[in-house]
Amino acid sequence: MSKMKVHYMSESNEWYTPFDLYETLDKEFDFDLDPCATNENAKCDKYYTIDDDGLIQDWDGNVFVNPPYGREIKHWVEKSFVESQRERERERAVVMLIPSRTDTRYWHDWIFGKASEIRFIKGRLKFGGSKNSAPFPSAVVVFRKGDFNTKVSTIDTKGEQL
């Protein structure tokens, strides 16, 4: 009996943010915090690693969130929304790069009707260090305090509006 190939299997649920996409978003949002980082891939001077547990930390400033894409992603989406609604001294945004799995409960519970923006990415991203494109579509979700009139748009894989 021969072994079947398993498609789209990953040894990790971490997908490193594509540089061009992050740069475009950072120019727009000027990020202060990366709560889902490693010491090697942190996008901001201030960041939390798995040991810091970004889910239990307070988030300040404009936040970029590329969470682990496993089952715990729902907790990161909820946390992103909740943090975006906290009182702050200045207006800010929590910006997520996540799989566009619009059939999932977390999309219905925490994104639809709560996000300020959903930017669907046309094409598949090549996550950092990968030779191949991701086996799933992606989206950028933006949360802002009190802004629940979701604007939907399409961007390219570098983050540019189409």
PDB file of C-alpha atoms in Angstrom:
ATOM      1  CA  MET A   1       0.000   0.000   0.000  1.00  0.00           C
ATOM      2  CA  SER A   2       1.496   3.351  -1.019  1.00  0.00           C
ATOM      3  CA  LYS A   3       1.381   6.473   1.113  1.00  0.00           C
ATOM      4  CA  MET A   4      -1.014   9.186   0.029  1.00  0.00           C
ATOM      5  CA  LYS A   5       0.325  12.690  -0.324  1.00  0.00           C
ATOM      6  CA  VAL A   6      -1.184  15.183   2.068  1.00  0.00           C
ATOM      7  CA  HIS A   7      -1.727  18.537   0.392  1.00  0.00           C
ATOM      8  CA  TYR A   8      -1.216  21.853   2.168  1.00  0.00           C
ATOM      9  CA  MET A   9       0.225  20.379   5.316  1.00  0.00           C
ATOM     10  CA  SER A  10       2.381  22.739   7.306  1.00  0.00           C
ATOM     11  CA  GLU A  11       4.757  21.949  10.118  1.00  0.00           C
ATOM     12  CA  SER A  12       3.806  25.252  11.721  1.00  0.00           C
ATOM     13  CA  ASN A  13       0.737  27.470  11.960  1.00  0.00           C
ATOM     14  CA  GLU A  14       2.954  30.558  11.669  1.00  0.00           C
ATOM     15  CA  TRP A  15       2.959  32.294   8.304  1.00  0.00           C
ATOM     16  CA  TYR A  16       5.568  35.065   8.125  1.00  0.00           C
ATOM     17  CA  THR A  17       4.185  38.315   6.744  1.00  0.00           C
ATOM     18  CA  PRO A  18       5.238  39.160   3.168  1.00  0.00           C
ATOM     19  CA  PHE A  19       7.593  42.149   3.295  1.00  0.00           C
ATOM     20  CA  ASP A  20       5.928  44.212   0.522  1.00  0.00           C
ATOM     21  CA  LEU A  21       2.470  43.850   2.019  1.00  0.00           C
ATOM     22  CA  TYR A  22       3.669  44.839   5.476  1.00  0.00           C
ATOM     23  CA  GLU A  23       5.580  47.853   4.121  1.00  0.00           C
ATOM     24  CA  THR A  24       2.482  49.178   2.327  1.00  0.00           C
ATOM     25  CA  LEU A  25       0.316  48.744   5.417  1.00  0.00           C
ATOM     26  CA  ASP A  26       2.951  50.265   7.698  1.00  0.00           C
ATOM     27  CA  LYS A  27       3.157  53.376   5.495  1.00  0.00           C
ATOM     28  CA  GLU A  28      -0.589  53.802   5.968  1.00  0.00           C
ATOM     29  CA  PHE A  29      -0.930  52.880   9.651  1.00  0.00           C
ATOM     30  CA  ASP A  30       2.540  53.488  11.169  1.00  0.00           C
ATOM     31  CA  PHE A  31       2.430  50.413  13.404  1.00  0.00           C
ATOM     32  CA  ASP A  32       3.580  50.541  17.029  1.00  0.00           C
ATOM     33  CA  LEU A  33       3.048  46.941  18.153  1.00  0.00           C
ATOM     34  CA  ASP A  34       3.322  43.399  16.781  1.00  0.00           C
ATOM     35  CA  PRO A  35       1.656  41.125  19.386  1.00  0.00           C
ATOM     36  CA  CYS A  36       2.239  37.863  17.465  1.00  0.00           C
ATOM     37  CA  ALA A  37       5.962  37.867  16.824  1.00  0.00           C
ATOM     38  CA  THR A  38       9.108  35.915  17.334  1.00  0.00           C
ATOM     39  CA  ASN A  39      12.443  37.532  18.089  1.00  0.00           C
ATOM     40  CA  GLU A  40      13.425  36.775  14.484  1.00  0.00           C
ATOM     41  CA  ASN A  41      10.359  38.108  12.632  1.00  0.00           C
ATOM     42  CA  ALA A  42       9.089  41.041  14.742  1.00  0.00           C
ATOM     43  CA  LYS A  43       7.778  43.866  12.590  1.00  0.00           C
ATOM     44  CA  CYS A  44       7.809  46.586  15.269  1.00  0.00           C
ATOM     45  CA  ASP A  45      10.205  47.716  17.976  1.00  0.00           C
ATOM     46  CA  LYS A  46       7.548  46.744  20.508  1.00  0.00           C
ATOM     47  CA  TYR A  47       6.374  43.151  20.144  1.00  0.00           C
ATOM     48  CA  TYR A  48       5.193  40.134  22.096  1.00  0.00           C
ATOM     49  CA  THR A  49       6.418  36.591  21.610  1.00  0.00           C
ATOM     50  CA  ILE A  50       4.625  33.387  22.514  1.00  0.00           C
ATOM     51  CA  ASP A  51       6.318  33.578  25.927  1.00  0.00           C
ATOM     52  CA  ASP A  52       4.820  37.057  26.504  1.00  0.00           C
ATOM     53  CA  ASP A  53       1.377  35.824  25.359  1.00  0.00           C
ATOM     54  CA  GLY A  54      -0.029  38.760  23.414  1.00  0.00           C
ATOM     55  CA  LEU A  55      -3.545  37.567  24.183  1.00  0.00           C
ATOM     56  CA  ILE A  56      -3.206  38.615  27.825  1.00  0.00           C
ATOM     57  CA  GLN A  57      -1.322  41.884  27.222  1.00  0.00           C
ATOM     58  CA  ASP A  58      -2.803  45.351  26.730  1.00  0.00           C
ATOM     59  CA  TRP A  59      -2.184  46.669  23.236  1.00  0.00           C
ATOM     60  CA  ASP A  60      -1.271  50.305  22.642  1.00  0.00           C
ATOM     61  CA  GLY A  61      -0.900  52.343  19.480  1.00  0.00           C
ATOM     62  CA  ASN A  62      -1.545  51.056  15.987  1.00  0.00           C
ATOM     63  CA  VAL A  63      -1.285  47.287  16.040  1.00  0.00           C
ATOM     64  CA  PHE A  64      -0.350  44.816  13.296  1.00  0.00           C
ATOM     65  CA  VAL A  65      -1.618  41.275  13.934  1.00  0.00           C
ATOM     66  CA  ASN A  66      -0.592  38.275  11.848  1.00  0.00           C
ATOM     67  CA  PRO A  67      -1.735  35.584  14.290  1.00  0.00           C
ATOM     68  CA  PRO A  68      -0.999  31.869  14.299  1.00  0.00           C
ATOM     69  CA  TYR A  69      -3.436  30.351  11.792  1.00  0.00           C
ATOM     70  CA  GLY A  70      -4.435  27.336  13.871  1.00  0.00           C
ATOM     71  CA  ARG A  71      -7.570  26.849  15.939  1.00  0.00           C
ATOM     72  CA  GLU A  72      -6.566  29.657  18.293  1.00  0.00           C
ATOM     73  CA  ILE A  73      -6.977  32.276  15.541  1.00  0.00           C
ATOM     74  CA  LYS A  74     -10.521  32.947  16.780  1.00  0.00           C
ATOM     75  CA  HIS A  75      -9.080  34.224  20.066  1.00  0.00           C
ATOM     76  CA  TRP A  76      -6.781  36.618  18.208  1.00  0.00           C
ATOM     77  CA  VAL A  77      -9.666  37.969  16.120  1.00  0.00           C
ATOM     78  CA  GLU A  78     -11.783  38.509  19.230  1.00  0.00           C
ATOM     79  CA  LYS A  79      -8.848  40.156  21.050  1.00  0.00           C
ATOM     80  CA  SER A  80      -8.200  42.430  18.057  1.00  0.00           C
ATOM     81  CA  PHE A  81     -11.788  43.645  18.040  1.00  0.00           C
ATOM     82  CA  VAL A  82     -11.910  44.107  21.831  1.00  0.00           C
ATOM     83  CA  GLU A  83      -8.586  45.997  21.899  1.00  0.00           C
ATOM     84  CA  SER A  84      -9.748  48.264  19.073  1.00  0.00           C
ATOM     85  CA  GLN A  85     -12.729  49.366  21.175  1.00  0.00           C
ATOM     86  CA  ARG A  86     -10.786  50.262  24.338  1.00  0.00           C
ATOM     87  CA  GLU A  87     -10.519  53.932  25.295  1.00  0.00           C
ATOM     88  CA  ARG A  88      -7.269  55.461  24.095  1.00  0.00           C
ATOM     89  CA  GLU A  89      -5.649  58.889  24.120  1.00  0.00           C
ATOM     90  CA  ARG A  90      -5.482  58.886  20.334  1.00  0.00           C
ATOM     91  CA  GLU A  91      -7.405  57.258  17.531  1.00  0.00           C
ATOM     92  CA  ARG A  92      -5.868  54.030  16.392  1.00  0.00           C
ATOM     93  CA  ALA A  93      -6.347  50.896  14.363  1.00  0.00           C
ATOM     94  CA  VAL A  94      -5.858  47.182  14.855  1.00  0.00           C
ATOM     95  CA  VAL A  95      -4.978  45.612  11.499  1.00  0.00           C
ATOM     96  CA  MET A  96      -5.051  41.862  10.949  1.00  0.00           C
ATOM     97  CA  LEU A  97      -3.659  39.683   8.163  1.00  0.00           C
ATOM     98  CA  ILE A  98      -5.699  36.486   8.264  1.00  0.00           C
ATOM     99  CA  PRO A  99      -6.975  33.712   6.016  1.00  0.00           C
ATOM    100  CA  SER A 100     -10.150  34.700   4.194  1.00  0.00           C
ATOM    101  CA  ARG A 101     -12.219  31.897   5.665  1.00  0.00           C
ATOM    102  CA  THR A 102     -15.539  33.691   5.545  1.00  0.00           C
ATOM    103  CA  ASP A 103     -17.469  30.537   6.394  1.00  0.00           C
ATOM    104  CA  THR A 104     -15.964  30.285   9.881  1.00  0.00           C
ATOM    105  CA  ARG A 105     -17.710  31.258  13.077  1.00  0.00           C
ATOM    106  CA  TYR A 106     -15.049  33.818  14.028  1.00  0.00           C
ATOM    107  CA  TRP A 107     -15.645  35.748  10.782  1.00  0.00           C
ATOM    108  CA  HIS A 108     -19.361  35.885  11.556  1.00  0.00           C
ATOM    109  CA  ASP A 109     -18.936  36.612  15.276  1.00  0.00           C
ATOM    110  CA  TRP A 110     -16.089  39.156  15.185  1.00  0.00           C
ATOM    111  CA  ILE A 111     -15.574  40.540  11.662  1.00  0.00           C
ATOM    112  CA  PHE A 112     -18.857  40.893   9.769  1.00  0.00           C
ATOM    113  CA  GLY A 113     -20.655  43.911  11.222  1.00  0.00           C
ATOM    114  CA  LYS A 114     -17.736  44.831  13.492  1.00  0.00           C
ATOM    115  CA  ALA A 115     -14.773  45.548  11.197  1.00  0.00           C
ATOM    116  CA  SER A 116     -14.182  49.009   9.780  1.00  0.00           C
ATOM    117  CA  GLU A 117     -12.661  47.526   6.641  1.00  0.00           C
ATOM    118  CA  ILE A 118     -12.149  44.201   4.950  1.00  0.00           C
ATOM    119  CA  ARG A 119      -9.561  44.221   2.178  1.00  0.00           C
ATOM    120  CA  PHE A 120      -9.683  40.975   0.232  1.00  0.00           C
ATOM    121  CA  ILE A 121      -6.363  40.123  -1.387  1.00  0.00           C
ATOM    122  CA  LYS A 122      -6.547  39.267  -5.074  1.00  0.00           C
ATOM    123  CA  GLY A 123      -4.250  36.309  -5.638  1.00  0.00           C
ATOM    124  CA  ARG A 124      -2.436  34.195  -3.113  1.00  0.00           C
ATOM    125  CA  LEU A 125       0.286  35.528  -0.846  1.00  0.00           C
ATOM    126  CA  LYS A 126       3.792  34.123  -0.713  1.00  0.00           C
ATOM    127  CA  PHE A 127       4.544  34.183   2.968  1.00  0.00           C
ATOM    128  CA  GLY A 128       8.102  34.964   4.077  1.00  0.00           C
ATOM    129  CA  GLY A 129      10.639  32.359   3.092  1.00  0.00           C
ATOM    130  CA  SER A 130       8.150  30.268   1.123  1.00  0.00           C
ATOM    131  CA  LYS A 131       8.777  29.148  -2.453  1.00  0.00           C
ATOM    132  CA  ASN A 132       5.073  28.594  -3.093  1.00  0.00           C
ATOM    133  CA  SER A 133       1.961  30.676  -2.676  1.00  0.00           C
ATOM    134  CA  ALA A 134      -0.337  30.017   0.264  1.00  0.00           C
ATOM    135  CA  PRO A 135      -2.979  27.308  -0.209  1.00  0.00           C
ATOM    136  CA  PHE A 136      -5.685  29.721   0.983  1.00  0.00           C
ATOM    137  CA  PRO A 137      -6.952  33.237   0.197  1.00  0.00           C
ATOM    138  CA  SER A 138      -6.104  36.073   2.590  1.00  0.00           C
ATOM    139  CA  ALA A 139      -7.635  39.314   3.790  1.00  0.00           C
ATOM    140  CA  VAL A 140      -6.615  42.382   5.730  1.00  0.00           C
ATOM    141  CA  VAL A 141      -9.171  43.266   8.418  1.00  0.00           C
ATOM    142  CA  VAL A 142      -9.116  46.709  10.039  1.00  0.00           C
ATOM    143  CA  PHE A 143     -10.811  47.473  13.347  1.00  0.00           C
ATOM    144  CA  ARG A 144     -11.322  51.050  14.608  1.00  0.00           C
ATOM    145  CA  LYS A 145     -13.192  52.201  17.695  1.00  0.00           C
ATOM    146  CA  GLY A 146     -16.903  52.666  17.024  1.00  0.00           C
ATOM    147  CA  ASP A 147     -16.584  52.234  13.241  1.00  0.00           C
ATOM    148  CA  PHE A 148     -18.757  49.262  12.286  1.00  0.00           C
ATOM    149  CA  ASN A 149     -19.726  50.395   8.765  1.00  0.00           C
ATOM    150  CA  THR A 150     -17.586  47.816   7.039  1.00  0.00           C
ATOM    151  CA  LYS A 151     -15.983  49.013   3.829  1.00  0.00           C
ATOM    152  CA  VAL A 152     -15.033  46.184   1.492  1.00  0.00           C
ATOM    153  CA  SER A 153     -12.294  46.504  -1.111  1.00  0.00           C
ATOM    154  CA  THR A 154      -9.754  44.472  -3.037  1.00  0.00           C
ATOM    155  CA  ILE A 155      -5.995  44.881  -2.851  1.00  0.00           C
ATOM    156  CA  ASP A 156      -3.124  43.149  -4.588  1.00  0.00           C
ATOM    157  CA  THR A 157      -0.562  41.005  -2.829  1.00  0.00           C
ATOM    158  CA  LYS A 158       1.581  44.095  -2.170  1.00  0.00           C
ATOM    159  CA  GLY A 159      -1.302  45.855  -0.413  1.00  0.00           C
ATOM    160  CA  GLU A 160      -2.100  48.318  -3.196  1.00  0.00           C
ATOM    161  CA  GLN A 161      -5.760  49.176  -3.873  1.00  0.00           C
ATOM    162  CA  LEU A 162      -7.173  47.715  -7.096  1.00  0.00           C
TER     163      LEU A 162
END
